GROMACS .gro file of C-alpha atoms in nm:
model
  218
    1UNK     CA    1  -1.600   0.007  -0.633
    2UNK     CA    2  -1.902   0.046  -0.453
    3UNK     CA    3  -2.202   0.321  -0.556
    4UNK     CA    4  -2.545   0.407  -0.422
    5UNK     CA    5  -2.681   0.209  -0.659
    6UNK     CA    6  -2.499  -0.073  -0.567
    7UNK     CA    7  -2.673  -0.353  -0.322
    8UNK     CA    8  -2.378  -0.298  -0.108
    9UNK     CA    9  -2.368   0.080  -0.067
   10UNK     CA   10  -2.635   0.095   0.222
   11UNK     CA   11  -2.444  -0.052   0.555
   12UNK     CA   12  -2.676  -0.113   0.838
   13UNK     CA   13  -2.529  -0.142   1.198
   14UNK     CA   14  -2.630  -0.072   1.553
   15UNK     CA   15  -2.337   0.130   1.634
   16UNK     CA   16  -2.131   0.391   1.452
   17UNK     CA   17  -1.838   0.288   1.263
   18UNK     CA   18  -1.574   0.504   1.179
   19UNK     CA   19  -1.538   0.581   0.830
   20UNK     CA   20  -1.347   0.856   0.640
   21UNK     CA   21  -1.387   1.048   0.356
   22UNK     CA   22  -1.044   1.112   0.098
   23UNK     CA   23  -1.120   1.332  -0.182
   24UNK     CA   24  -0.928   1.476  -0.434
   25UNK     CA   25  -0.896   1.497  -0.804
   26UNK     CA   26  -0.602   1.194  -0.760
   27UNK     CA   27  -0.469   1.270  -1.094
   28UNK     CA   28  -0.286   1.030  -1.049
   29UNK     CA   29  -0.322   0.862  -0.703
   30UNK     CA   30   0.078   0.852  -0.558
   31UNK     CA   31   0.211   0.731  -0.239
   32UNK     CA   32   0.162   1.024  -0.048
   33UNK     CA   33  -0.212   0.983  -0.092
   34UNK     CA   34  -0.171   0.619   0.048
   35UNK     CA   35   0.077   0.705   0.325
   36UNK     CA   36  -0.210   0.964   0.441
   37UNK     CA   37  -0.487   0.715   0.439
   38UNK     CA   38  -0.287   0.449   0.569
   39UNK     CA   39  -0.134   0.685   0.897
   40UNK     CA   40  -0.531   0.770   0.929
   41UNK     CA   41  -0.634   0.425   0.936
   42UNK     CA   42  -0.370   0.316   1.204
   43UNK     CA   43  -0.423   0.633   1.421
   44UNK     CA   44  -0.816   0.636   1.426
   45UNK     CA   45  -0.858   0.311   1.418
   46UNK     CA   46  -1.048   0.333   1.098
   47UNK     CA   47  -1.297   0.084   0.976
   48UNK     CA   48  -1.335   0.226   0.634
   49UNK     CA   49  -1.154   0.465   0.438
   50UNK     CA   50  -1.349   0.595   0.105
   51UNK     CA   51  -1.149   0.755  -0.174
   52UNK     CA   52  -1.391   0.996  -0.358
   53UNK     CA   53  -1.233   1.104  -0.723
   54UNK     CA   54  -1.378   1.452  -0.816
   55UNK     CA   55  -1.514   1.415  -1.145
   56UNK     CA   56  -1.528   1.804  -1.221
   57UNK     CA   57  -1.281   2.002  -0.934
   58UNK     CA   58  -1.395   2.359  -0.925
   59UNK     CA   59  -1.035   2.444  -0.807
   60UNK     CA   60  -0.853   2.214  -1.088
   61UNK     CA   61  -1.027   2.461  -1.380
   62UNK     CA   62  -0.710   2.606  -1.481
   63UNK     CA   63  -0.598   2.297  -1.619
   64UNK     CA   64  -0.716   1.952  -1.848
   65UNK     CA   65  -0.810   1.678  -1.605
   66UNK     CA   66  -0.710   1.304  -1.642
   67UNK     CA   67  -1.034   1.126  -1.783
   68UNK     CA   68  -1.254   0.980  -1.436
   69UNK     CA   69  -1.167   0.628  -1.611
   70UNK     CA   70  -0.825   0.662  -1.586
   71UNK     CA   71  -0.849   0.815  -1.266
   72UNK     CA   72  -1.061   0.575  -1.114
   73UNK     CA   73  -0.885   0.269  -1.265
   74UNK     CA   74  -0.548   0.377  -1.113
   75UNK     CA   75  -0.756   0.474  -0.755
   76UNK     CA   76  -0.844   0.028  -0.800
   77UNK     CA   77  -0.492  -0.054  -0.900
   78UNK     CA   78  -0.308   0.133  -0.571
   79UNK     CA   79  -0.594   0.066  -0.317
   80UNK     CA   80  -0.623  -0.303  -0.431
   81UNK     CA   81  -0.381  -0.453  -0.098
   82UNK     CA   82  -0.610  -0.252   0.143
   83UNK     CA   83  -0.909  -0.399   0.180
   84UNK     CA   84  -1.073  -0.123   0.423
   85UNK     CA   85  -1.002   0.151   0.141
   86UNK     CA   86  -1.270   0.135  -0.074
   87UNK     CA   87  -1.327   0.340  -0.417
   88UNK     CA   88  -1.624   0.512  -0.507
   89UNK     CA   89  -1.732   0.685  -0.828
   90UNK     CA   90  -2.035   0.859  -0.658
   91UNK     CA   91  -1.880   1.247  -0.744
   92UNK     CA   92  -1.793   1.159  -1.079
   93UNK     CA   93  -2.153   1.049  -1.164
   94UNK     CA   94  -2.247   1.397  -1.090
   95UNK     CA   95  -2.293   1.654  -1.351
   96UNK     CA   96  -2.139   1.948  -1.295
   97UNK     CA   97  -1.830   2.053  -1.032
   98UNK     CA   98  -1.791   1.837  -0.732
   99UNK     CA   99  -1.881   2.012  -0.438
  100UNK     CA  100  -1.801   1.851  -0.070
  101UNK     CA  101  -2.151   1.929   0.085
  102UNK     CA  102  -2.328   1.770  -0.178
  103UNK     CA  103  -2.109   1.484  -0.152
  104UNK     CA  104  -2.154   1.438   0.219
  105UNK     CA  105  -2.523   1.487   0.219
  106UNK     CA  106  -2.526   1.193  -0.023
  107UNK     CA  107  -2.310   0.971   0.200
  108UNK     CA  108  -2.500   0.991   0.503
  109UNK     CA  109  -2.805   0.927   0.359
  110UNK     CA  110  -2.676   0.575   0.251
  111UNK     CA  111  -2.431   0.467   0.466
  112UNK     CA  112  -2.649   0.485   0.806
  113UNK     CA  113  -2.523   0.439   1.189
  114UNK     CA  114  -2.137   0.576   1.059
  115UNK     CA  115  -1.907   0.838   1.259
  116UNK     CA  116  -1.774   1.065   0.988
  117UNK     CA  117  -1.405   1.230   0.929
  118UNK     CA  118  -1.275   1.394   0.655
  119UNK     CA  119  -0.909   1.349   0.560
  120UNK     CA  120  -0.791   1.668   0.400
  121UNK     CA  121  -0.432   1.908   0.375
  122UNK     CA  122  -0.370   2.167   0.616
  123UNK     CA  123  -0.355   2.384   0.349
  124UNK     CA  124  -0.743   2.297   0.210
  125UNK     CA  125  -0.853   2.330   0.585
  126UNK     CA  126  -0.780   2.669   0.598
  127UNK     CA  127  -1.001   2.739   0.276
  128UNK     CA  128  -1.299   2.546   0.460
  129UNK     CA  129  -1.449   2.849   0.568
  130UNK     CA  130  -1.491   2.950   0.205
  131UNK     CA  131  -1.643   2.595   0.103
  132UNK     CA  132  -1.973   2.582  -0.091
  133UNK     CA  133  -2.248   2.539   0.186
  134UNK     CA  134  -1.947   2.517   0.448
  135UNK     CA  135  -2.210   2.558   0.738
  136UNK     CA  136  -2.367   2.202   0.603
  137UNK     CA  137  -2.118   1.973   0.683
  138UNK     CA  138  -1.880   2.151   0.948
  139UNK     CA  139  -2.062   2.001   1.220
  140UNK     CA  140  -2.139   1.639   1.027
  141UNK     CA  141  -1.733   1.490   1.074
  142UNK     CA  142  -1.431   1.516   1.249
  143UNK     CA  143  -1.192   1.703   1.055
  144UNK     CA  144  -0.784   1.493   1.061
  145UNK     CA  145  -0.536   1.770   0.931
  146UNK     CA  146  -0.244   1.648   0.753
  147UNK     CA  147   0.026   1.877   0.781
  148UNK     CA  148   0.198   1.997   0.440
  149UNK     CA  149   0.562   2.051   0.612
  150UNK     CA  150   0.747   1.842   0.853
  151UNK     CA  151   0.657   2.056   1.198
  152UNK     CA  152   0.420   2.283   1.067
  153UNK     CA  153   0.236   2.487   1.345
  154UNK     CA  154  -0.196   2.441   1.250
  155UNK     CA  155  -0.334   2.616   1.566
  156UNK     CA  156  -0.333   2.945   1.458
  157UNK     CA  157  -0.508   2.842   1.096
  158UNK     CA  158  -0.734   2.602   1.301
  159UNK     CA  159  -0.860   2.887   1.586
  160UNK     CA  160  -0.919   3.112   1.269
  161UNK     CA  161  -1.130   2.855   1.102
  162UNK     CA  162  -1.294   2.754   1.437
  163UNK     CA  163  -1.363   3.141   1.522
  164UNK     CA  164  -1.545   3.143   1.180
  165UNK     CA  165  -1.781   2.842   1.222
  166UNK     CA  166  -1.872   3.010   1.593
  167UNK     CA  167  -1.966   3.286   1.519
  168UNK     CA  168  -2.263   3.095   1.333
  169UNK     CA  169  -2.267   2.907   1.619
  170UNK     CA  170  -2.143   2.578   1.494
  171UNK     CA  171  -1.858   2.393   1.700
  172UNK     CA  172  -1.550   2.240   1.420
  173UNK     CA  173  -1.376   1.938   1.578
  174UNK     CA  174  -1.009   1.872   1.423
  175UNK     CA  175  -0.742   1.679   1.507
  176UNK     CA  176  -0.390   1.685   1.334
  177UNK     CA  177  -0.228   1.334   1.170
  178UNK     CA  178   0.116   1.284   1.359
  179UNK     CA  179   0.298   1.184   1.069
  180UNK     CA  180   0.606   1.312   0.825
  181UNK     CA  181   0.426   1.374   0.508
  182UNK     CA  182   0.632   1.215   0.186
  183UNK     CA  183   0.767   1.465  -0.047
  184UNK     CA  184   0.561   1.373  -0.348
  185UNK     CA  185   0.274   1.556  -0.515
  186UNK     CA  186   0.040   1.454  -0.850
  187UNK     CA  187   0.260   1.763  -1.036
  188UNK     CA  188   0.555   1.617  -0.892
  189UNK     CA  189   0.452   1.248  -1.078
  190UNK     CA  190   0.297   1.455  -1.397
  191UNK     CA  191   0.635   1.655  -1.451
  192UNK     CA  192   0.842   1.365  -1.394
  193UNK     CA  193   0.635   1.162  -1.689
  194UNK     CA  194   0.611   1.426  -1.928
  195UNK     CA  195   1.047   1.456  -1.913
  196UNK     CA  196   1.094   1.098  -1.906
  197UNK     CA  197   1.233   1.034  -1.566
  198UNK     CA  198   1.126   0.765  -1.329
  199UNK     CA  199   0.813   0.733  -1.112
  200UNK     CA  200   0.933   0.445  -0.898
  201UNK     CA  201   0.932   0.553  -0.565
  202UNK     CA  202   0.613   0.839  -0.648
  203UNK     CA  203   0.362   0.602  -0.741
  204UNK     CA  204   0.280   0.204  -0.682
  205UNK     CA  205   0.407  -0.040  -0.910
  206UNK     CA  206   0.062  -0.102  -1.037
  207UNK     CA  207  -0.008   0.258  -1.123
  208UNK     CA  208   0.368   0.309  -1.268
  209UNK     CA  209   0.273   0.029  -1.486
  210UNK     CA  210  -0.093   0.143  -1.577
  211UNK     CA  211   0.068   0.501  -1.694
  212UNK     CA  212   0.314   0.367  -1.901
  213UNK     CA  213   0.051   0.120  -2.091
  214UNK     CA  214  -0.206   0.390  -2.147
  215UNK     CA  215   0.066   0.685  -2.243
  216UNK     CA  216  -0.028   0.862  -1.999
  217UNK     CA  217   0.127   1.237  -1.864
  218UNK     CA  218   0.351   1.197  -2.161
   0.00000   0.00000   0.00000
């Protein structure tokens, strides 16, 4: 797990590398999260992928969060056979909720000479335009759109939230992940524990074995 306080946070290069950002609250991590990163990292030709656990999700208050240890432990356990994805606790350090602006403005200032995307759902790029400081980091990455349903149409959603960023003049580059998104979700994997059935399949053996040990979702 590497942090900015970690010798090996700061990369120094001549040339920008592609790296990309995967946040979420992961509670828990499941397959579709690594079939996401993984088409990502084939497509673009990734040289980094960094999975960013939320350690306070403005949008998750409605409900009890999984502790950041557990959440991070699992992110080591299912990540472990990649080793271009790369954990890092730097949100849940933070006090306070985990906003994305603040999060990018503290990537770039340590991981220098990088090309930025952001991996994110079609359904959270439609919200972007309502993102804290939204106008910040826009501009700083190029957006890759996973689409929620097999075949689902972004263009209209992604001239809306283009037509938004223009008219305060900033250009949004987005591309969409070609890829048949697996029919899991972390509720799907947190109802399934809490009656008892089975999570192989939903989550990696390591993880399946991790929330079983700890009691966890039960």
């Amino acid at each position: 797990m590497l942090s900015p306080t970690d010798p090996a946070f700061p990369i120094q290069g001549i040339s920008p590398r592609p790296y990309a950002i995967f946040g979420g609250s992961f509670d828990p991590v499941h397959w579709g999260h690594l079939n996401i990163a993984l088409q990502a990292h084939a497509q673009v030709g990734l040289e980094r992928v960094l999975w960013l656990p939320a350690g306070h999700p403005p949008h998750k208050a409605h409900r009890p969060v999984t502790s950041v240890a557990h959440r991070l432990a699992m992110l080591e356990l299912a990540t472990a056979p990649w080793p271009s994805f790369v954990v890092s606790d730097l949100d849940t350090r933070r006090p306070g909720p985990s906003f994305a602006a603040q999060t990018f403005s503290e990537l770039r200032a340590h991981y220098l000479h990088v090309s930025w995307f952001w991996l994110l759902g079609s359904d959270a790029f439609a919200t972007l335009p309502r993102w804290y400081c939204a106008d910040e980091l826009v501009t700083g990455c190029h957006w890759l759109v996973v689409p929620r349903r097999q075949g689902q149409l972004l263009q209209a959603t992604a001239q809306r939230v283009q037509r938004h960023f223009a008219e305060q003049g900033l250009t949004l580059a987005w591309s969409a992940l070609q890829m048949k998104p697996l029919r899991v979700s972390s509720t799907q994997v947190r109802q399934a524990c809490a009656r008892g059935a089975s999570l192989v399949g939903l989550v990696p053996e390591a993880v399946l074995t991790y929330i079983a040990t700890q009691g966890l979702y039960g």
